[in-house]
Coordinates of C-alpha atoms in Angstrom, one line a residue:
X10 CA -29.2 -56.8 17.0
X11 CA -30.0 -59.4 14.0
X12 CA -33.0 -59.5 15.6
X13 CA -34.4 -57.0 13.8
X14 CA -33.5 -58.2 10.8
X15 CA -36.7 -60.6 11.5
X16 CA -38.9 -58.3 10.5
X17 CA -38.0 -57.9 7.6
X18 CA -37.2 -61.5 6.9
X19 CA -40.9 -62.1 8.4
X20 CA -41.8 -59.9 5.2
X21 CA -40.5 -61.8 2.8
X22 CA -41.1 -64.9 4.0
X23 CA -44.2 -64.6 2.8
X24 CA -43.3 -64.0 -1.4
X25 CA -40.9 -66.8 -1.4
X26 CA -39.2 -69.5 0.1
X27 CA -36.4 -69.9 2.6
X28 CA -33.0 -70.1 1.2
X29 CA -35.1 -66.9 -1.6
X30 CA -35.5 -65.4 1.4
X31 CA -32.3 -66.3 2.4
X32 CA -30.2 -64.7 -0.5
X33 CA -31.9 -61.3 -0.9
X34 CA -31.2 -60.9 3.1
X35 CA -27.4 -61.4 2.1
X36 CA -27.9 -58.6 -1.3
X37 CA -29.6 -56.6 0.6
X38 CA -26.8 -56.5 3.7
X39 CA -23.6 -57.0 1.3
X40 CA -24.9 -53.6 -1.1
X41 CA -25.8 -55.7 -4.2
X42 CA -29.2 -54.3 -4.7
X43 CA -28.5 -50.9 -2.8
X44 CA -26.6 -49.3 -0.9
X45 CA -25.2 -51.8 2.1
X46 CA -27.5 -52.6 5.3
X47 CA -24.8 -54.3 7.5
X48 CA -24.5 -51.0 9.4
X49 CA -27.4 -50.9 11.0
X50 CA -27.2 -54.5 12.2
X51 CA -23.4 -53.6 13.4
X52 CA -22.4 -53.3 16.9
X53 CA -22.9 -49.8 17.7
X54 CA -25.6 -49.3 15.4
X55 CA -23.6 -47.0 13.0
X56 CA -25.2 -46.7 9.5
X57 CA -28.5 -46.2 12.0
X58 CA -26.2 -43.3 14.5
X59 CA -26.0 -41.7 10.2
X60 CA -29.6 -41.5 9.4
X61 CA -31.1 -40.8 12.2
X62 CA -28.7 -37.6 12.1
X63 CA -29.4 -36.9 8.0
X64 CA -33.2 -37.4 9.0
X65 CA -32.7 -35.2 12.0
X66 CA -31.3 -32.5 9.9
X67 CA -34.2 -33.6 6.7
X68 CA -36.6 -32.5 9.5
X69 CA -35.4 -29.2 10.5
X70 CA -35.1 -28.0 6.8
X71 CA -38.6 -29.3 5.2
X72 CA -40.6 -28.6 9.0
X73 CA -38.4 -25.9 10.8
X74 CA -41.7 -25.7 13.4
X75 CA -41.7 -28.8 14.2
X76 CA -38.2 -29.2 14.4
X77 CA -37.5 -27.0 16.8
X78 CA -40.5 -28.0 19.3
X79 CA -38.2 -31.1 18.9
X80 CA -35.3 -29.4 20.7
X81 CA -37.6 -27.5 22.6
X82 CA -38.8 -30.6 24.1
X83 CA -35.8 -32.8 24.1
X84 CA -37.4 -34.9 21.0
X85 CA -34.8 -36.8 18.8
X86 CA -35.0 -39.2 16.5
X87 CA -33.5 -42.6 18.2
X88 CA -36.5 -42.4 20.2
X89 CA -39.1 -42.6 17.4
X90 CA -37.2 -43.8 14.0
X91 CA -34.7 -46.4 15.0
X92 CA -36.8 -48.4 13.4
X93 CA -38.1 -47.6 10.5
X94 CA -34.8 -47.6 9.1
X95 CA -33.9 -51.0 10.9
X96 CA -36.9 -52.7 9.5
X97 CA -37.6 -50.5 7.2
X98 CA -41.1 -49.9 7.9
X99 CA -42.5 -53.5 8.8
X100 CA -41.9 -54.4 11.9
X101 CA -45.9 -52.5 13.1
X102 CA -47.8 -50.7 10.4
X103 CA -50.0 -51.2 8.2
X104 CA -49.5 -54.5 5.9
X105 CA -50.6 -52.2 2.8
X106 CA -48.2 -49.1 3.7
X107 CA -45.2 -52.1 4.8
X108 CA -46.0 -53.2 1.5
X109 CA -45.9 -50.1 -0.3
X110 CA -42.6 -49.5 1.2
X111 CA -40.7 -52.1 0.5
X112 CA -42.1 -52.0 -3.4
X113 CA -40.1 -48.5 -3.2
X114 CA -37.4 -50.1 -1.3
X115 CA -36.5 -52.8 -3.8
X116 CA -36.7 -50.4 -6.4
X117 CA -34.9 -47.4 -5.3
X118 CA -33.1 -48.1 -2.0
X119 CA -33.3 -46.1 1.7
X120 CA -34.4 -43.0 0.5
X121 CA -38.4 -43.9 0.6
X122 CA -37.5 -44.4 4.6
X123 CA -36.7 -40.9 4.4
X124 CA -39.7 -39.9 2.8
X125 CA -42.6 -41.9 4.5
X126 CA -40.7 -40.6 8.1
X127 CA -41.2 -37.2 6.2
X128 CA -44.7 -37.3 5.3
X129 CA -45.8 -38.8 8.9
X130 CA -44.9 -36.0 9.9
X131 CA -46.0 -33.5 7.8
X132 CA -49.5 -35.6 7.6
X133 CA -50.0 -35.2 11.4
X134 CA -47.5 -31.6 11.4
X135 CA -50.0 -29.2 13.0
X136 CA -50.9 -31.7 16.1
X137 CA -47.6 -32.8 16.8
X138 CA -45.9 -28.8 17.1
X139 CA -48.8 -28.4 20.6
X140 CA -48.0 -32.2 22.0
X141 CA -46.0 -32.3 25.5
X142 CA -43.4 -34.3 25.5
X143 CA -45.0 -37.5 26.4
X144 CA -48.3 -37.4 24.5
X145 CA -45.5 -36.2 20.6
X146 CA -42.9 -39.7 21.7
X147 CA -46.9 -41.7 22.5
X148 CA -47.9 -39.2 18.5
X149 CA -44.9 -40.2 17.1
X150 CA -45.1 -44.4 18.4
X151 CA -48.6 -44.9 17.4
X152 CA -49.9 -42.8 13.9
X153 CA -53.6 -43.0 13.0
X154 CA -55.2 -44.8 10.2
X155 CA -55.4 -42.1 7.7
X156 CA -51.8 -40.7 7.9
X157 CA -50.6 -44.9 7.4
X158 CA -53.0 -44.9 4.5
X159 CA -50.7 -45.4 1.0
X160 CA -53.5 -43.3 -0.8
X161 CA -52.7 -40.6 1.1
X162 CA -49.1 -40.7 2.7
X163 CA -47.8 -41.5 -0.4
X164 CA -48.1 -38.8 -2.4
X165 CA -47.2 -36.4 0.3
X166 CA -44.0 -38.7 0.8
X167 CA -42.9 -38.3 -2.2
X168 CA -43.4 -34.5 -2.4
X169 CA -40.1 -34.7 -0.6
X170 CA -37.1 -34.5 -2.6
X171 CA -34.2 -35.6 -1.1
X172 CA -31.4 -37.2 -2.9
X173 CA -29.2 -34.0 -2.9
X174 CA -29.6 -33.5 0.5
X175 CA -29.2 -36.8 1.8
X176 CA -25.6 -37.1 -0.3
X177 CA -24.2 -33.5 1.9
X178 CA -25.6 -34.5 4.9
X179 CA -24.1 -37.6 4.8
X180 CA -21.1 -35.3 3.3
X181 CA -20.9 -33.4 7.2
X182 CA -21.9 -36.4 9.2
X183 CA -18.8 -38.1 8.1
X184 CA -16.6 -35.4 8.5
X185 CA -18.6 -34.8 11.6
X186 CA -16.7 -38.3 12.4
X187 CA -13.3 -37.7 11.2
X188 CA -13.3 -34.4 11.9
X189 CA -10.7 -32.6 14.8
X190 CA -13.5 -31.9 17.2
X191 CA -14.9 -35.4 16.8
X192 CA -14.6 -35.8 20.9
X193 CA -16.6 -32.5 21.4
X194 CA -19.9 -33.2 23.2
X195 CA -21.6 -31.9 19.6
X196 CA -20.0 -35.0 18.4
X197 CA -20.4 -37.4 20.0
X198 CA -23.6 -37.9 19.7
X199 CA -23.0 -38.4 16.1
X200 CA -20.5 -41.5 17.0
X201 CA -21.6 -45.3 16.8
X202 CA -21.9 -45.0 20.9
X203 CA -23.6 -46.7 23.3
X204 CA -25.6 -44.0 24.7
X205 CA -28.5 -44.7 27.0
X206 CA -30.9 -42.9 24.4
X207 CA -29.9 -44.8 21.9
X208 CA -29.8 -48.2 24.2
X209 CA -33.6 -47.3 24.7
X210 CA -34.6 -47.0 21.1
X211 CA -33.2 -50.7 20.2
X212 CA -34.2 -52.2 23.6
X213 CA -37.9 -50.9 22.5
X214 CA -37.2 -52.3 18.7
X215 CA -35.9 -55.5 19.5
X216 CA -38.7 -56.2 22.3
X217 CA -41.6 -55.0 20.2
X218 CA -44.4 -57.8 21.1
X219 CA -46.4 -55.0 22.8
X220 CA -46.0 -51.8 19.5
X221 CA -48.2 -54.3 17.5
X222 CA -51.1 -51.4 18.8
X223 CA -51.0 -48.4 16.8

């Protein structure tokens, strides 16, 4: 899973020496800057699982119609949003957008990934709720240029206030992991397991050479 860091390393190397990029990655992984990122790359992807759980709940909270459409079409965030968190939007989005995301990420932490993700969905909301599974999944992987324009996207993204919700959802996630029903079918999808869906999502992130097109 460490290959997912290649996109991050590549971005940092555009602006600093190899040594500085290395130590910044270490700081990010170990939590010297914000919350530790190492759980994004550990076996079982524990932090990815948590973030996807939180993101799914935020979509249902802020865009219930779209959230319901995702349920009906059996779309879950592991199918389209894993790489957002693993690479902090550095894998295939336009460079101006990526730089803006990282400006905020280094200052405020991972919440910007949630906000930008919600902003992308909000911008395309009216189209997404009409699409069947295959077209929906394609649209969630390849957003239109106007949706990724920083001057349009970021005001929309920052309209989502997520701090308190993220804290509460993290507590809920921990309870589901540790609670007496952790072995139930509804809880199993929250565990850092090697599900077929997650394995496919990770494979797509790690073999993303064909995702440069939008």
